[in-house]
Amino acid sequence: MSILSLYPFLFLTLLAGKSSGAIAPALYLFGASSLDAGNNNFLQTRAKANFYPYGIDFPGGSTGRYTNGATSGDFIATFLGLPYPPAYLSLSEKQRQTIITGINYASSAAGILPESGSSLGDILSLDEQINYFQSTVRNDLPKIFRSPRVLSHYLSRSVFIFAIGTNDYLNNYLQPQFYNRSKTNPPQQFANLLLDTLGQQLTTMYILGGRKFVVYGIGALGCLPVILANINPKPTTPCAENVNNLINIFNNGLAAKLQQLTSSLKGSTFVRADAYTEIYAQFQDPVKYGFSEGRTPCCAVTAFGTCLPGQEPCTDRNNHLYYDGVHPVQRVNYQFARNCFSGSTVCTPTNIQGLALKL
């Protein structure tokens, strides 16, 4: 028996570069455009952000991230002491068998349900993302971790982030011209379907070895510039509260679902990240939170809310809440990631730092 099989955490320490300050061996990202780092660049879909002015403040320019710079997932990786997780589809087979600090499977327009976002073309639904992770666990990581025990320990110490659900409303339920869900499922029934399906998907991740999970709730969709530009009749309030009330049925049920999973899946911890409250407050009174322009996108946008290719964005990007009609600027992503990582209100029942350090 080798010393590495006797002391798996020593092996993980050496591999994950703990000496450089990493507090988790890896970060794995799943979800949609708020976390996508370029997977959709390799798919036949209209849901892409690999063009200027996206990435204007990101090293190397446009990568497929739907913002001017880094995503919340990028910042959380940095706070954990890890490199940005690369997009899964950007990696060669050989690269997939050498990466141990995490991978990004997120795909813009993806949802919990397979059909969500499909009107935009080929995307990786959450089921497909999990299937790719299953391939990582069963085919790629065993090339690095020869001992199943060491691999199991590595996965149990890694952090898994899910930012999913927005497109089940934005590119499904709220688009009856393309999808039937709003005609067949009342709001509460639809939210229950999403929560039950997500619960099954997270359970699959647990079976594959994950133990430390962070699950984002859905943001204040009724405050999105693209929603406010297209909704009729126009709301008399700053946000379309009927839309916010709709998605909060899901948000209100998410906490209970994650508590249920933590209780039923031995050794697991599920953290809920509140992606609604802070952005909602900032939209109501942007100046109070240091934004001089909270309601107008930084870039000129299409009818779908994405930036018009090649157009110059605003120069005062840190003063805006939204970069395009759907996605926040890098500054907002940083604040959310920082608060979730080390604060006490955005992520509960523990922050990501506490989750990563939990034995």
Short mmCIF file of N, CA and C in Angstrom, two decimals, residues 33 49 51-71 74-75 291 298-299 307 313-324 327-334:
data_model
loop_
_atom_site.label_atom_id
_atom_site.label_comp_id
_atom_site.label_asym_id
_atom_site.label_seq_id
_atom_site.Cartn_x
_atom_site.Cartn_y
_atom_site.Cartn_z
N SER A 33 -25.90 31.26 -18.64
CA SER A 33 -25.04 32.36 -19.11
C SER A 33 -24.35 33.13 -18.00
N ALA A 49 -21.71 34.79 -26.73
CA ALA A 49 -21.19 36.11 -26.34
C ALA A 49 -19.70 36.20 -26.65
N PHE A 51 -18.06 37.84 -28.83
CA PHE A 51 -17.81 38.98 -29.72
C PHE A 51 -17.78 40.27 -28.89
N TYR A 52 -17.11 41.27 -29.42
CA TYR A 52 -17.06 42.60 -28.82
C TYR A 52 -18.46 43.22 -28.86
N PRO A 53 -18.89 43.89 -27.79
CA PRO A 53 -18.13 44.41 -26.66
C PRO A 53 -18.07 43.51 -25.42
N TYR A 54 -18.57 42.26 -25.51
CA TYR A 54 -18.36 41.37 -24.37
C TYR A 54 -16.86 41.18 -24.16
N GLY A 55 -16.45 41.10 -22.89
CA GLY A 55 -15.05 40.86 -22.57
C GLY A 55 -14.14 42.06 -22.72
N ILE A 56 -14.70 43.24 -22.83
CA ILE A 56 -13.86 44.42 -23.04
C ILE A 56 -12.86 44.61 -21.90
N ASP A 57 -13.22 44.18 -20.68
CA ASP A 57 -12.33 44.32 -19.53
C ASP A 57 -11.73 42.99 -19.09
N PHE A 58 -11.85 41.98 -19.94
CA PHE A 58 -11.33 40.65 -19.60
C PHE A 58 -10.02 40.40 -20.34
N PRO A 59 -9.01 39.85 -19.68
CA PRO A 59 -7.75 39.54 -20.38
C PRO A 59 -8.01 38.65 -21.59
N GLY A 60 -7.58 39.09 -22.75
CA GLY A 60 -7.81 38.30 -23.95
C GLY A 60 -9.09 38.65 -24.67
N GLY A 61 -9.92 39.51 -24.08
CA GLY A 61 -11.13 39.95 -24.77
C GLY A 61 -12.30 39.02 -24.64
N SER A 62 -13.09 38.91 -25.71
CA SER A 62 -14.34 38.14 -25.69
C SER A 62 -14.05 36.64 -25.62
N THR A 63 -14.66 35.98 -24.64
CA THR A 63 -14.44 34.55 -24.45
C THR A 63 -15.72 33.74 -24.50
N GLY A 64 -16.86 34.42 -24.45
CA GLY A 64 -18.14 33.74 -24.31
C GLY A 64 -18.82 34.10 -23.01
N ARG A 65 -18.16 34.92 -22.18
CA ARG A 65 -18.77 35.38 -20.94
C ARG A 65 -19.70 36.55 -21.24
N TYR A 66 -20.89 36.51 -20.64
CA TYR A 66 -21.91 37.53 -20.89
C TYR A 66 -21.74 38.73 -19.95
N THR A 67 -20.59 39.36 -20.01
CA THR A 67 -20.35 40.54 -19.20
C THR A 67 -19.12 41.24 -19.75
N ASN A 68 -18.77 42.36 -19.14
CA ASN A 68 -17.58 43.09 -19.62
C ASN A 68 -16.29 42.46 -19.12
N GLY A 69 -16.36 41.65 -18.06
CA GLY A 69 -15.15 41.07 -17.48
C GLY A 69 -15.37 39.65 -17.02
N ALA A 70 -15.19 39.45 -15.71
CA ALA A 70 -15.26 38.12 -15.11
C ALA A 70 -16.65 37.84 -14.56
N THR A 71 -16.97 36.55 -14.43
CA THR A 71 -18.23 36.12 -13.86
C THR A 71 -18.08 35.89 -12.35
N ASP A 74 -15.81 32.97 -11.78
CA ASP A 74 -14.39 33.30 -11.88
C ASP A 74 -13.87 33.87 -10.57
N PHE A 75 -14.63 34.79 -10.00
CA PHE A 75 -14.18 35.43 -8.76
C PHE A 75 -14.14 34.43 -7.61
N PHE A 291 -24.31 53.18 -7.71
CA PHE A 291 -24.48 53.07 -9.16
C PHE A 291 -25.25 54.30 -9.65
N CYS A 298 -25.36 48.89 -20.33
CA CYS A 298 -24.12 49.57 -20.72
C CYS A 298 -23.91 49.52 -22.23
N CYS A 299 -24.34 48.43 -22.86
CA CYS A 299 -24.17 48.29 -24.31
C CYS A 299 -25.52 48.46 -25.01
N CYS A 307 -25.87 42.21 -26.31
CA CYS A 307 -25.18 43.35 -26.91
C CYS A 307 -25.16 43.25 -28.43
N PRO A 313 -19.42 50.06 -25.97
CA PRO A 313 -20.23 50.13 -24.75
C PRO A 313 -19.99 51.43 -24.01
N CYS A 314 -20.68 51.62 -22.92
CA CYS A 314 -20.47 52.81 -22.10
C CYS A 314 -19.06 52.78 -21.51
N THR A 315 -18.56 53.94 -21.17
CA THR A 315 -17.22 54.02 -20.59
C THR A 315 -17.25 53.95 -19.06
N ASP A 316 -18.40 54.25 -18.47
CA ASP A 316 -18.52 54.24 -17.00
C ASP A 316 -19.15 52.92 -16.54
N ARG A 317 -18.52 51.82 -16.89
CA ARG A 317 -19.12 50.50 -16.67
C ARG A 317 -19.37 50.19 -15.19
N ASN A 318 -18.52 50.69 -14.32
CA ASN A 318 -18.71 50.42 -12.90
C ASN A 318 -19.88 51.19 -12.29
N ASN A 319 -20.43 52.11 -13.06
CA ASN A 319 -21.60 52.85 -12.56
C ASN A 319 -22.92 52.21 -12.99
N HIS A 320 -22.85 51.19 -13.83
CA HIS A 320 -24.05 50.50 -14.31
C HIS A 320 -24.28 49.21 -13.55
N LEU A 321 -25.54 48.82 -13.41
CA LEU A 321 -25.87 47.51 -12.87
C LEU A 321 -25.78 46.44 -13.95
N TYR A 322 -26.32 46.77 -15.13
CA TYR A 322 -26.42 45.78 -16.20
C TYR A 322 -25.48 46.12 -17.36
N TYR A 323 -24.80 45.07 -17.84
CA TYR A 323 -23.95 45.27 -19.02
C TYR A 323 -24.79 45.19 -20.28
N ASP A 324 -25.64 44.16 -20.38
CA ASP A 324 -26.60 44.08 -21.48
C ASP A 324 -28.00 44.09 -20.87
N HIS A 327 -27.67 40.64 -18.21
CA HIS A 327 -26.55 40.26 -17.35
C HIS A 327 -25.87 41.46 -16.70
N PRO A 328 -25.46 41.30 -15.44
CA PRO A 328 -24.83 42.42 -14.73
C PRO A 328 -23.39 42.67 -15.18
N VAL A 329 -22.88 43.82 -14.79
CA VAL A 329 -21.49 44.15 -15.07
C VAL A 329 -20.58 43.38 -14.13
N GLN A 330 -19.30 43.38 -14.45
CA GLN A 330 -18.31 42.67 -13.64
C GLN A 330 -18.35 43.11 -12.18
N ARG A 331 -18.54 44.40 -11.93
CA ARG A 331 -18.55 44.90 -10.55
C ARG A 331 -19.63 44.20 -9.72
N VAL A 332 -20.80 44.01 -10.29
CA VAL A 332 -21.89 43.34 -9.58
C VAL A 332 -21.53 41.88 -9.34
N ASN A 333 -20.93 41.23 -10.35
CA ASN A 333 -20.51 39.84 -10.18
C ASN A 333 -19.50 39.71 -9.04
N TYR A 334 -18.57 40.66 -8.97
CA TYR A 334 -17.56 40.64 -7.92
C TYR A 334 -18.21 40.79 -6.54
#
